Short mmCIF file of C-alpha atoms (C1' of nucleotides) in Angstrom, two decimals:
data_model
loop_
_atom_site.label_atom_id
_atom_site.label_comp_id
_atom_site.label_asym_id
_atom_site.label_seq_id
_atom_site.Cartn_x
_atom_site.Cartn_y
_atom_site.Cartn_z
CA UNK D 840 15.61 2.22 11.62
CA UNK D 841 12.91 4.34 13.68
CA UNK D 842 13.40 4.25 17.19
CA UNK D 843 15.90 5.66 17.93
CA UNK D 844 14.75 9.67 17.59
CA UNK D 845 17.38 11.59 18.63
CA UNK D 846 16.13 13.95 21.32
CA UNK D 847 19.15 15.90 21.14
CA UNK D 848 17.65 17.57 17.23
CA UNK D 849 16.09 20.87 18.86
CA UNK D 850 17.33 24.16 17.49
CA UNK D 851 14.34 25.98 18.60
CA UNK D 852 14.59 29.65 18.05
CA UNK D 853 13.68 30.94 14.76
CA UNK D 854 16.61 33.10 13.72
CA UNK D 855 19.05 32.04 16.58
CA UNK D 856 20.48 35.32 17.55
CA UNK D 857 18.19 34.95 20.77
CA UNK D 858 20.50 35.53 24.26
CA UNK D 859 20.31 31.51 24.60
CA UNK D 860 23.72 30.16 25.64
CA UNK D 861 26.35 29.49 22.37
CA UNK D 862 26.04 26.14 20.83
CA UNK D 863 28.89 23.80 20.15
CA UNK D 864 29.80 22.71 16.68
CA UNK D 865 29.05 23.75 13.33
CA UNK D 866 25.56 26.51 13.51
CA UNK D 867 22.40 25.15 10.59
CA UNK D 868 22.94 27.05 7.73
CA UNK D 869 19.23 27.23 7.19
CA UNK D 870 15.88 28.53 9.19
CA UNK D 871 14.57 25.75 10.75
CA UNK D 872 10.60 27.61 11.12
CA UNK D 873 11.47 28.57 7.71
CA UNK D 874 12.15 25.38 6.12
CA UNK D 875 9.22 23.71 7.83
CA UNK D 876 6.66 26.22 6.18
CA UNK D 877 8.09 25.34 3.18
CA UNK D 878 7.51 21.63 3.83
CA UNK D 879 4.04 22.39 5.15
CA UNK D 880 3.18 23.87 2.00
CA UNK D 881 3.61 21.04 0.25
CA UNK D 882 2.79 18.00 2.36
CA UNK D 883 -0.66 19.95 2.68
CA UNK D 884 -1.21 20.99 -1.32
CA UNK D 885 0.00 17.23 -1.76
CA UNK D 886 -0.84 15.37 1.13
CA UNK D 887 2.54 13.40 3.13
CA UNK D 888 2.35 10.07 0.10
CA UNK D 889 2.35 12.40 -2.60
CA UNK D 890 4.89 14.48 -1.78
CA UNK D 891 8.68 13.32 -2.23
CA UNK D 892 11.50 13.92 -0.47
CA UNK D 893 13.21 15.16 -3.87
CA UNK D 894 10.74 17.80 -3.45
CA UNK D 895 10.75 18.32 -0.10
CA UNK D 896 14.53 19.25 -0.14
CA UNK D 897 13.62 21.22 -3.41
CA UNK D 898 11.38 23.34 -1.74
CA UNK D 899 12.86 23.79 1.60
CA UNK D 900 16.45 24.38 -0.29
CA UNK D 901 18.53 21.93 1.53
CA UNK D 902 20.20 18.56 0.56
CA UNK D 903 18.65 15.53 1.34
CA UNK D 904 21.85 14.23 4.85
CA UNK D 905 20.62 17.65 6.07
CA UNK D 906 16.66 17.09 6.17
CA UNK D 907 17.49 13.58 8.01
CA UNK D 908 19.77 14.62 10.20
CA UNK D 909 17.40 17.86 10.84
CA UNK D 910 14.32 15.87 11.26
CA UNK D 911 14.91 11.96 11.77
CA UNK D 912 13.23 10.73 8.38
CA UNK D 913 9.75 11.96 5.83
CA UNK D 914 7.37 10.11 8.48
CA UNK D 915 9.00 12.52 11.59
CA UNK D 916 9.42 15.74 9.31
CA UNK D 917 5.62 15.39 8.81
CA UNK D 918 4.64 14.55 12.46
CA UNK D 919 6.39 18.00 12.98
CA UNK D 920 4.73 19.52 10.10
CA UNK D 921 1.71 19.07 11.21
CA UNK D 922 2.05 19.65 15.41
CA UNK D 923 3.00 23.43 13.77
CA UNK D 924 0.29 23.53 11.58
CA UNK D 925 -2.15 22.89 14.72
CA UNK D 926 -0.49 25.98 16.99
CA UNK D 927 -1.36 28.12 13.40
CA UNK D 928 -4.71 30.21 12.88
CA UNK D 929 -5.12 27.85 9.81
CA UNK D 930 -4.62 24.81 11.97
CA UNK D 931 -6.02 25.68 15.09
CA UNK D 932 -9.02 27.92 14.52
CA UNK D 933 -11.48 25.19 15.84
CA UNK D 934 -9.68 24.97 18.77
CA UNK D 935 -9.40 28.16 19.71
CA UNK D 936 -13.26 28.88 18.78
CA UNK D 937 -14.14 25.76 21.40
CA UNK D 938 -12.37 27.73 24.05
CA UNK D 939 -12.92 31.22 23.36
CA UNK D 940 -16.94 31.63 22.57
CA UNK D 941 -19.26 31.06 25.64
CA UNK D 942 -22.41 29.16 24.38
CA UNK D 943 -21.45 25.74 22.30
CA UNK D 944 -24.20 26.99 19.58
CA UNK D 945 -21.84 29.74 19.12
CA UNK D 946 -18.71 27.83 19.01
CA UNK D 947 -19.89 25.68 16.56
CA UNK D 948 -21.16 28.32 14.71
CA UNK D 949 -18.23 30.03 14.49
CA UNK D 950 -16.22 26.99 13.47
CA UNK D 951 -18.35 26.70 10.46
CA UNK D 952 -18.12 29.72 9.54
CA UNK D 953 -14.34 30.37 9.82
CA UNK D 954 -13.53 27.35 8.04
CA UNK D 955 -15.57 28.75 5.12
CA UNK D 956 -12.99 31.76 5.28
CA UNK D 957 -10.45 29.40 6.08
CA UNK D 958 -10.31 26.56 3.68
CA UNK D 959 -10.49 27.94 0.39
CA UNK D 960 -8.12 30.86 1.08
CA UNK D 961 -5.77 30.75 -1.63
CA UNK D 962 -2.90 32.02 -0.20
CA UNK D 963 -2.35 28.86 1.18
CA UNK D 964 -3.34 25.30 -0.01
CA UNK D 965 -6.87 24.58 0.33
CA UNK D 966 -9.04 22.51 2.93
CA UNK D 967 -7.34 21.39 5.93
CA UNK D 968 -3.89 19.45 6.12
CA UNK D 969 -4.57 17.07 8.56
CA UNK D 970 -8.13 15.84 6.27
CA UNK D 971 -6.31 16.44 3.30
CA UNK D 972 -3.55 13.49 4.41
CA UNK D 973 -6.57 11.36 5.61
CA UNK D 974 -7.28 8.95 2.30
CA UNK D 975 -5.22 6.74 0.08
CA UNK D 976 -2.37 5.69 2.37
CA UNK D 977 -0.55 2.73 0.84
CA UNK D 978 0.30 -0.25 3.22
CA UNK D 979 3.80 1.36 3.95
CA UNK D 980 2.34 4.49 5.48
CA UNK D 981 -0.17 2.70 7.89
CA UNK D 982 1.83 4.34 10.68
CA UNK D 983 1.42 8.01 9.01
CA UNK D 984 -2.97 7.33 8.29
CA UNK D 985 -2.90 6.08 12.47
CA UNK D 986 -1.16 9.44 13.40
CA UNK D 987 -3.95 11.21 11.46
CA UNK D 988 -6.68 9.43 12.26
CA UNK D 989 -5.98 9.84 15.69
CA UNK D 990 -5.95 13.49 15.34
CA UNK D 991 -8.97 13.75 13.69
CA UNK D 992 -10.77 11.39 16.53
CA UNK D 993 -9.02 13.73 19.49
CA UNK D 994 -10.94 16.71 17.77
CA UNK D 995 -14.72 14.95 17.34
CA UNK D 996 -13.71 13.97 21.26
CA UNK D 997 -13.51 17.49 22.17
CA UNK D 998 -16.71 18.71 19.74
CA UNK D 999 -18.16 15.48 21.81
CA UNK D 1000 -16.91 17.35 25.24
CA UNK D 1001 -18.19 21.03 24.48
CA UNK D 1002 -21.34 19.67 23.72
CA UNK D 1003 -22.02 17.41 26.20
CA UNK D 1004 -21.37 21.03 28.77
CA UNK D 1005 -23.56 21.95 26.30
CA UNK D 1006 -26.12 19.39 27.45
CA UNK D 1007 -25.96 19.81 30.55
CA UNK D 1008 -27.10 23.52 30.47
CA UNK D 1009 -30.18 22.78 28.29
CA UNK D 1010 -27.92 24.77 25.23
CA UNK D 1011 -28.89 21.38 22.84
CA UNK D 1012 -32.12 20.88 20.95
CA UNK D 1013 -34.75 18.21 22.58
CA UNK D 1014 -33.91 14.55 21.55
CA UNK D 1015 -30.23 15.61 20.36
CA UNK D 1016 -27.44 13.50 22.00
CA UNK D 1017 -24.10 15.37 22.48
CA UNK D 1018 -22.19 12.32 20.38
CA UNK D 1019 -24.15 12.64 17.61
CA UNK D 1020 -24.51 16.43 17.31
CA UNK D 1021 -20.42 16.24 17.53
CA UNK D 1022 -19.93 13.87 14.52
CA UNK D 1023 -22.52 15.62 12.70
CA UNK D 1024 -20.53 18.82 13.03
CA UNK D 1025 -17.31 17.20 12.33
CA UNK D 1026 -18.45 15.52 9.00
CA UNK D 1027 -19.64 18.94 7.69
CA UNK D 1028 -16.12 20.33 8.67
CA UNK D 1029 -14.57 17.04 6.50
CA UNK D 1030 -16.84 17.67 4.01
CA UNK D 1031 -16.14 21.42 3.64
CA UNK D 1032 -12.43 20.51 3.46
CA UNK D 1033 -12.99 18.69 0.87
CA UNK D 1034 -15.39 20.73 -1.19
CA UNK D 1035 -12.58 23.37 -0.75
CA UNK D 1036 -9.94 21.22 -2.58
CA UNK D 1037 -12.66 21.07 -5.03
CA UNK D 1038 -12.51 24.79 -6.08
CA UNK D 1039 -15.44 26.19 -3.42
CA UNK D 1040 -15.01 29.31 -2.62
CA UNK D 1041 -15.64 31.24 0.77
CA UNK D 1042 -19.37 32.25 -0.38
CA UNK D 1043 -20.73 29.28 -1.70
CA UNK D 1044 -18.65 27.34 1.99
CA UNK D 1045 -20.80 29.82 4.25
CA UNK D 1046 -23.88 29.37 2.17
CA UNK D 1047 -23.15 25.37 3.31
CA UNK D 1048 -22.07 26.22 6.58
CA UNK D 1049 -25.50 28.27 7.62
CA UNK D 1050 -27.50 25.59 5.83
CA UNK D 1051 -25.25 23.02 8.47
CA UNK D 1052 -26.39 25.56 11.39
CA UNK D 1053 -30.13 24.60 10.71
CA UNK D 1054 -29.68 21.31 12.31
CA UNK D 1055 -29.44 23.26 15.42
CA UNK D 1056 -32.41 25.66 16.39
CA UNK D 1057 -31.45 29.16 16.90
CA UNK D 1058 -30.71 30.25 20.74
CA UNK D 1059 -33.47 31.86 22.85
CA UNK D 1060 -31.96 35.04 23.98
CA UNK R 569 2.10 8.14 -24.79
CA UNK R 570 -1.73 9.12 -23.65
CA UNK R 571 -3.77 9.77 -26.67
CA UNK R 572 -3.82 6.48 -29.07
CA UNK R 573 -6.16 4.57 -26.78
CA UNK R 574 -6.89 1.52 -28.80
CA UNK R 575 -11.06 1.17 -29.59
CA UNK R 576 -9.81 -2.47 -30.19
CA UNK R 577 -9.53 -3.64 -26.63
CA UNK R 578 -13.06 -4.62 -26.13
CA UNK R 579 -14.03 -8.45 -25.47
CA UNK R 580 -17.52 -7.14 -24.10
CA UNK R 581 -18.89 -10.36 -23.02
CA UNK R 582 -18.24 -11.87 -18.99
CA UNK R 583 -17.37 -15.75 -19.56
CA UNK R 584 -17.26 -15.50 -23.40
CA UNK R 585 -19.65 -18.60 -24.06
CA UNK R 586 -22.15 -16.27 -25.76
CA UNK R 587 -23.46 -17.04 -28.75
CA UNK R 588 -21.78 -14.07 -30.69
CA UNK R 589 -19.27 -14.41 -33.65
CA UNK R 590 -16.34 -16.03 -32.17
CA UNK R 591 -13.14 -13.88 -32.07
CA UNK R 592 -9.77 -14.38 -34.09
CA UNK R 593 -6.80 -14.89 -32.57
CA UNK R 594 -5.66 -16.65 -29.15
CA UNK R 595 -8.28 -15.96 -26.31
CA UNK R 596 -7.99 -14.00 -23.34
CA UNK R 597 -7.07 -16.15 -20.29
CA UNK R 598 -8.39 -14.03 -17.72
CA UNK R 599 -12.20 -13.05 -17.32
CA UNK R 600 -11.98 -9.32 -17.81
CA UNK R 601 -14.92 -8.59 -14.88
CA UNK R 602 -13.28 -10.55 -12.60
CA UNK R 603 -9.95 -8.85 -12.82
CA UNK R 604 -11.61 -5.54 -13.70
CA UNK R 605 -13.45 -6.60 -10.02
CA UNK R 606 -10.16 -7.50 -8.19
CA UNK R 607 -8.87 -3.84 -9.42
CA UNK R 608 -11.80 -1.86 -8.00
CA UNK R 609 -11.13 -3.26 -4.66
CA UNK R 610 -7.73 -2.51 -4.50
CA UNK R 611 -7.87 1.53 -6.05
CA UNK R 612 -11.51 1.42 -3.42
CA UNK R 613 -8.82 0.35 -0.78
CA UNK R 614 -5.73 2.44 -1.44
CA UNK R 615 -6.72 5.19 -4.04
CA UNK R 616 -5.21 5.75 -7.40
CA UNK R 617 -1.57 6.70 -6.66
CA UNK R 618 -1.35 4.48 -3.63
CA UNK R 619 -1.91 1.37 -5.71
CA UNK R 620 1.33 0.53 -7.57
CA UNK R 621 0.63 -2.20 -10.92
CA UNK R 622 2.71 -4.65 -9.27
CA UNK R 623 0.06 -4.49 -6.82
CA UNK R 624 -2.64 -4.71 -9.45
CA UNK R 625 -0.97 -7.99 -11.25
CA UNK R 626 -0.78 -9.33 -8.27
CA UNK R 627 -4.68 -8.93 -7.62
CA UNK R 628 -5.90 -9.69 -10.79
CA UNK R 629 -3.62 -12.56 -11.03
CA UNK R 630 -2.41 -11.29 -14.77
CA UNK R 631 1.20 -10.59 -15.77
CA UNK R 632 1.63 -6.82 -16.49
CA UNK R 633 2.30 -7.63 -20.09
CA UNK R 634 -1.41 -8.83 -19.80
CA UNK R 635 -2.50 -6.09 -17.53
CA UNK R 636 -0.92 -3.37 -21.04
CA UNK R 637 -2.74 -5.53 -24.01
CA UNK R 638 -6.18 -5.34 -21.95
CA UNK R 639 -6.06 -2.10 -20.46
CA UNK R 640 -3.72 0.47 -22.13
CA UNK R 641 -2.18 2.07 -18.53
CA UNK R 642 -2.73 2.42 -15.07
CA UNK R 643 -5.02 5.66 -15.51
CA UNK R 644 -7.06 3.77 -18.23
CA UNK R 645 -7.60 0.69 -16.34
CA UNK R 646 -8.22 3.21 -13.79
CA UNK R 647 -11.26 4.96 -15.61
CA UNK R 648 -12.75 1.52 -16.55
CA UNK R 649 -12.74 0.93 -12.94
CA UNK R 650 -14.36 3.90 -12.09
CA UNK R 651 -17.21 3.38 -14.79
CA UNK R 652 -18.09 0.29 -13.71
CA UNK R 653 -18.31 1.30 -10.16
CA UNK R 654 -20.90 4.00 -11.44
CA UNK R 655 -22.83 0.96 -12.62
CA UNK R 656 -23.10 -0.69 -9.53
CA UNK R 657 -25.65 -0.79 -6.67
CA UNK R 658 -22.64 0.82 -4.44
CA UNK R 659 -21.32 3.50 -6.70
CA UNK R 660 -24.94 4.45 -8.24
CA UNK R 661 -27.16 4.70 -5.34
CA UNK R 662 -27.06 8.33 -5.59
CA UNK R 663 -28.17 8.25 -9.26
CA UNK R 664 -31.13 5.30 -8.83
CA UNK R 665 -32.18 7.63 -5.93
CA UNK R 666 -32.50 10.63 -7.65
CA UNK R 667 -34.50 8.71 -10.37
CA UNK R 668 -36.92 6.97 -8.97
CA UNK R 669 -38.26 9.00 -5.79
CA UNK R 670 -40.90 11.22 -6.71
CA UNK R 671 -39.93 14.21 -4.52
CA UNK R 672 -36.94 15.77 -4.06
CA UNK R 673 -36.93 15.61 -0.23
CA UNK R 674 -37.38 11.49 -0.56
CA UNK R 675 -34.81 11.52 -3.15
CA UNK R 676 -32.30 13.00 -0.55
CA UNK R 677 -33.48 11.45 2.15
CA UNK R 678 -32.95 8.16 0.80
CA UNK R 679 -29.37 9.10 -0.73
CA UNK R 680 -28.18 10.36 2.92
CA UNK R 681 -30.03 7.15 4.64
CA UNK R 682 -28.37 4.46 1.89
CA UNK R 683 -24.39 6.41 2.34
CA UNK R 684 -25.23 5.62 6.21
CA UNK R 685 -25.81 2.01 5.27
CA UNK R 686 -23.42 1.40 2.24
CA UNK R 687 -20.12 3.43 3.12
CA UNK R 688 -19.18 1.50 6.01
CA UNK R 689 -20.36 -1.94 4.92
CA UNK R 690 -17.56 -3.90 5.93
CA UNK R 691 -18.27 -6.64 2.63
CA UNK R 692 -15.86 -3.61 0.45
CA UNK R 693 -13.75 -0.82 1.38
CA UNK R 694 -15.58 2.05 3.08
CA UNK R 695 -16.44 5.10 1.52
CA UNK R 696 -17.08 5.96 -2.06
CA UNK R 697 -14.28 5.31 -4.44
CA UNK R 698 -14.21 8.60 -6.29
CA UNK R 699 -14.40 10.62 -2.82
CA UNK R 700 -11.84 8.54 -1.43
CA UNK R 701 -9.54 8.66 -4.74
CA UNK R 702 -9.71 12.60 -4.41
CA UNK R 703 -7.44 14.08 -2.41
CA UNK R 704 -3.61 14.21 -2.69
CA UNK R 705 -2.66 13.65 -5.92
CA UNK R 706 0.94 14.01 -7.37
CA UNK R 707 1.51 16.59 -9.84
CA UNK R 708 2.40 13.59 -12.28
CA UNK R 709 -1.40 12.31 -11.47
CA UNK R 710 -3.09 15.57 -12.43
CA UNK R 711 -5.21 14.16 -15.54
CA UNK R 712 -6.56 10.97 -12.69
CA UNK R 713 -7.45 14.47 -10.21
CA UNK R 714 -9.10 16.36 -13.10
CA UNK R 715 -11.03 13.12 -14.10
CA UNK R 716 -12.85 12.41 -10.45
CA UNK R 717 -13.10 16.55 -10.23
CA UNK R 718 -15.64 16.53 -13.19
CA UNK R 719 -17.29 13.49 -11.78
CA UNK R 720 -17.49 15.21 -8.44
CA UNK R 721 -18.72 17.98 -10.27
CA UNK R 722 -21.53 16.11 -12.23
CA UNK R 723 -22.55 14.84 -9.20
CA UNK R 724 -23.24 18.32 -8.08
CA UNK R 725 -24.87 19.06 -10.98
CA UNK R 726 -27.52 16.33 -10.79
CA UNK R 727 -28.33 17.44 -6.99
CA UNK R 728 -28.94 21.41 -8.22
CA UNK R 729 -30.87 19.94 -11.33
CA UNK R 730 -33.38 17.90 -9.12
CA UNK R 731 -33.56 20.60 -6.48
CA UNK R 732 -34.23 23.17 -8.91
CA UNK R 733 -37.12 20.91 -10.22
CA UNK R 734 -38.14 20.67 -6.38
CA UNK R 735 -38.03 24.55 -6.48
CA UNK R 736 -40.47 25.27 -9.17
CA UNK R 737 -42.90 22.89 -7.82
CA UNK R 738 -42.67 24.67 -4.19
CA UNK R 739 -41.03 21.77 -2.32
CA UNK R 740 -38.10 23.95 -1.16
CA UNK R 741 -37.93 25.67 2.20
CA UNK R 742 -38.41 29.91 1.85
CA UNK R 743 -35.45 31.81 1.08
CA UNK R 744 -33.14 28.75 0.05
CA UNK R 745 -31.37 28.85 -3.44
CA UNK R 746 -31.05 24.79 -4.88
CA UNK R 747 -27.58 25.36 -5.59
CA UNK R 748 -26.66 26.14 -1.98
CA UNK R 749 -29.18 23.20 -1.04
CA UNK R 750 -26.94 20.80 -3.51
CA UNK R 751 -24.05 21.75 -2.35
CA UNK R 752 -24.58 21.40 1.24
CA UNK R 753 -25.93 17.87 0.73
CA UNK R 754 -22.57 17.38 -1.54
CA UNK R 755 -20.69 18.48 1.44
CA UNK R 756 -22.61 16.16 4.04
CA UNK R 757 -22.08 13.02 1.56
CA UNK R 758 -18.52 13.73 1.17
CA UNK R 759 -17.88 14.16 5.18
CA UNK R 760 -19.69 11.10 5.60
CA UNK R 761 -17.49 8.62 3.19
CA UNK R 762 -14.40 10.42 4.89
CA UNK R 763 -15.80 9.23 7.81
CA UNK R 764 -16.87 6.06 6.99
CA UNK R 765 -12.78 5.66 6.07
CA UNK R 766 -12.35 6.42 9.28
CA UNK R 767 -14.32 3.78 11.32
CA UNK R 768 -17.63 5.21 11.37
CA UNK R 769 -20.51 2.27 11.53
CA UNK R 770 -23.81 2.23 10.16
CA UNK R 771 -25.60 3.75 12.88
CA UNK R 772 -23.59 6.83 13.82
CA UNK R 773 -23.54 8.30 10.01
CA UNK R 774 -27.26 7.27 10.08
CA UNK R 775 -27.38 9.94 13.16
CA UNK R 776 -25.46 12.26 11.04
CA UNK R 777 -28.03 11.60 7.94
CA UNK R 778 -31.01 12.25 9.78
CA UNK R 779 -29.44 15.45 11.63
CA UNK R 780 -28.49 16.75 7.48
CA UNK R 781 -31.84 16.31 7.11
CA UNK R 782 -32.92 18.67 9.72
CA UNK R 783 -31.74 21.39 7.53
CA UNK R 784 -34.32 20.95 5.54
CA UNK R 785 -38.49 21.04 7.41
CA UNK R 786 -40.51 17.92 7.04
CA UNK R 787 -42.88 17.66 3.39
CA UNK R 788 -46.18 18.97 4.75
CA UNK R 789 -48.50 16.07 3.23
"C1'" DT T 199 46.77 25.55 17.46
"C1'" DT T 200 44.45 21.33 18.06
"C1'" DC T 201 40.39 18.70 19.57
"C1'" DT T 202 35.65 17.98 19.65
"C1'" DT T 203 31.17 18.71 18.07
"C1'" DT T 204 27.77 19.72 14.70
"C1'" DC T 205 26.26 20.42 10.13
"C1'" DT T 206 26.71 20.30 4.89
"C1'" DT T 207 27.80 18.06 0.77
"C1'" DG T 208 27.86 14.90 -3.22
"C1'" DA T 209 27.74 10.50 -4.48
"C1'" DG T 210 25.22 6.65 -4.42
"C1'" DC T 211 22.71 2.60 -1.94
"C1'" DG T 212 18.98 -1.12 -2.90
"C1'" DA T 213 14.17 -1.12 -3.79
"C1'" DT T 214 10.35 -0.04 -6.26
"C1'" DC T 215 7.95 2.65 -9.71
"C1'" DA T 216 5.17 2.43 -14.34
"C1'" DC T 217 5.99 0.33 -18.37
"C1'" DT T 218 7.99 -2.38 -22.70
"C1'" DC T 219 9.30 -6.04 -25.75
"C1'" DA T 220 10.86 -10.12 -28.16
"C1'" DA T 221 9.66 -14.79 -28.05
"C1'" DC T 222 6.25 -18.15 -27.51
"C1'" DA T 223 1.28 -20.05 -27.38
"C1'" DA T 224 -3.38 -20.61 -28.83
"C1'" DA T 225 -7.11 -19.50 -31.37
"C1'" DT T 226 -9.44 -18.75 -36.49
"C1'" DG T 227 -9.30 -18.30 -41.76
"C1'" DG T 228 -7.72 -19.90 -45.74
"C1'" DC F 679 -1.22 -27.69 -43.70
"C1'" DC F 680 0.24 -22.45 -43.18
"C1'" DA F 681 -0.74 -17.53 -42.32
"C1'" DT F 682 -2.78 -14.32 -39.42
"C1'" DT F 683 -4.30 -12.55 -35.27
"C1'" DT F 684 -4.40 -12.07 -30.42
"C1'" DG F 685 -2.74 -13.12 -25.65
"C1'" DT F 686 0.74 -14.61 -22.32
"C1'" DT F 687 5.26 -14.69 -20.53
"C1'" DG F 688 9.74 -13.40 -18.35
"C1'" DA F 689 13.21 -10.49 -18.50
"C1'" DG F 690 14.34 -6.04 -18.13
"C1'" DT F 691 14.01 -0.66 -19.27
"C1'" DG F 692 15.26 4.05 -17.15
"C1'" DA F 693 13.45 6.82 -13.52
"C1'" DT F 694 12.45 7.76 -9.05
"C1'" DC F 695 11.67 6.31 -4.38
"C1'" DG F 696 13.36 6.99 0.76
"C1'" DC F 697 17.53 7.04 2.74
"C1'" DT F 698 22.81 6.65 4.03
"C1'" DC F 699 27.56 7.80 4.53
"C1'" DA F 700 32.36 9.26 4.26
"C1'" DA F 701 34.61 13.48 3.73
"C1'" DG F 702 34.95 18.25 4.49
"C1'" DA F 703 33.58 22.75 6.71
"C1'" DA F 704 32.44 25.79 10.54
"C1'" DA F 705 31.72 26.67 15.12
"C1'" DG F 706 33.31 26.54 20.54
"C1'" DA F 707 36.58 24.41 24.04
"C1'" DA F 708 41.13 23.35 25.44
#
DNA sequence: TTCTTTCTTGAGCGATCACTCAACAAATGG
DNA sequence: CCATTTGTTGAGTGATCGCTCAAGAAAGAA
């Protein structure tokens, strides 16, 4: 049943009028980006078990032959859910902190922070989609959980990496290691996301998020 | 369908042998701890939704006739679950903590120290059942979400009561407010049994406990 | 026009979901 | 003994699950 992924599913642009040479055969009658924020709406407010394909093809207003022939089946909709979710500000902010902000104090800082903008923003779902999906897989799904897993231990790899540079210019406090400082940092972020799809909002997140900062000793300018 | 729950369902006692009145009626074949045990490692495992009662049955080696008379429904045998894990050494560590310690910077300490050494012990599912149980629930599930909410939410409570004690008697670090100071501990604690679901061992969220802890200066003695 | 390709549609697949119930079994009270 | 109460059992409820497929529709290619 999986396996065989037909490579041949790309649409790619958004409304289609783009100069790209004419397709053959019948055009989508929907908006692919479209359809997939609709579907990433609701695998994040309900995590990928939770959420059905009767109300996946609810929501993203097509019938269920043209989500599967679309998108391969729920596991592979998701997998693309979430790879655009990641190239979002929602989904990407810590990435784009790591690489943009020159000292790792003020990366890190500036994850926290954003995430206690980010997360409980209500105009869409709270915390982050990819934590959100972590717990409560049933047996079935154990493919689904190892996708997200994964994802979650690529980004404590590159908190690991920025701080281990980090290290190496004397940025961390005395007696720190890199690893450590990284997981630390990454089970505040969890936590936030979760406090967020508890009802916190953005002041009370910051409040946690400077209190999180303490662990590491303000630069010497 | 919700809303009758039967006061009658209680057989109290763990083998039955005690001396109290015996019981009319044909007795229960199953010893209700044991069962009720065999259910709290499989909702632990998989969560609430995740857990189907064929599942359950199966587990507690009881028909789900049986499972009905004893229990009432899935969310009810559900609840029972979740009290009794508040009971025990795993699920009330947090509470014994907070009891017993004389100040409030030993009573955190020691709840940060025993989630390093009880989430990931490998002798029952990692994490803490109600954190785990939280996210991503159906929209079908939303009294089982509202339920672990307020006990997320209690647990909150106790933290800001105890650090508000800590507050009056001048044990707090200058300029911090003990709900911000609850909360952030709320967050680390909830990070750390998402992490713990995720493969972290004993001595990395020990790391993470002791770097919490940071946020908050050593007692001067 | 006709052929080929691609997509949509509506009906429906078997499996599983939480849950129920009549019939039977085992205990106590009289 | 019989009546009552309580528990177990096996079969089975309708609903929903993820998913499939033949038939038809809309496009370019010939």
């Amino acid at each position: 049943m999986v396996g065989m992924t037909p490579e041949a599913t790309r649409t790619a642009g958004t409304t289609g009028t783009t100069g790209t040479a004419a397709k053959r055969g019948r055009p989508p009658a929907f908006d692919r980006t479209a359809v997939l924020a609709a579907a990433t709406r609701l695998f994040w407010e309900r995590g990928y078990q939770a959420t059905s394909v009767g109300e996946l093809t609810g929501a993203m207003g097509i019938k269920p032959g043209s989500l599967y022939a679309a998108f391969g089946d729920k596991a592979a909709l998701f997998r693309e859910v979430v790879e655009g979710y990641g190239r979002s500000p929602e989904g990407g902010f810590v990435g784009v902190a790591l690489a943009q902000e020159a000292s790792a104090r003020a990366a890190f800082a500036r994850i926290l922070r954003e995430a206690a903008r980010i997360y409980p923003d209500p105009t869409h779902p709270a915390g982050c989609l990819v934590m959100n999906a972590a717990v409560n897989t049933a047996a079935q799904d154990e493919e689904v959980a190892e996708f997200l897993r994964g994802l979650r231990a690529e980004n404590l790899r590159l908190f690991e990496e920025r701080l281990t540079d980090a290290e190496r210019l004397g940025e961390l406090p005395p007696g720190t290691s890199p690893a450590a400082l990284a997981r630390y940092f990454g089970t505040v972020l969890q936590g936030m996301s979760q406090r967020a799809r508890d009802g916190a909002d953005t002041t009370e997140l910051a409040a946690t998020a400077e209190l999180a900062l303490a662990a590491w000793p303000p630069e010497r300018p």
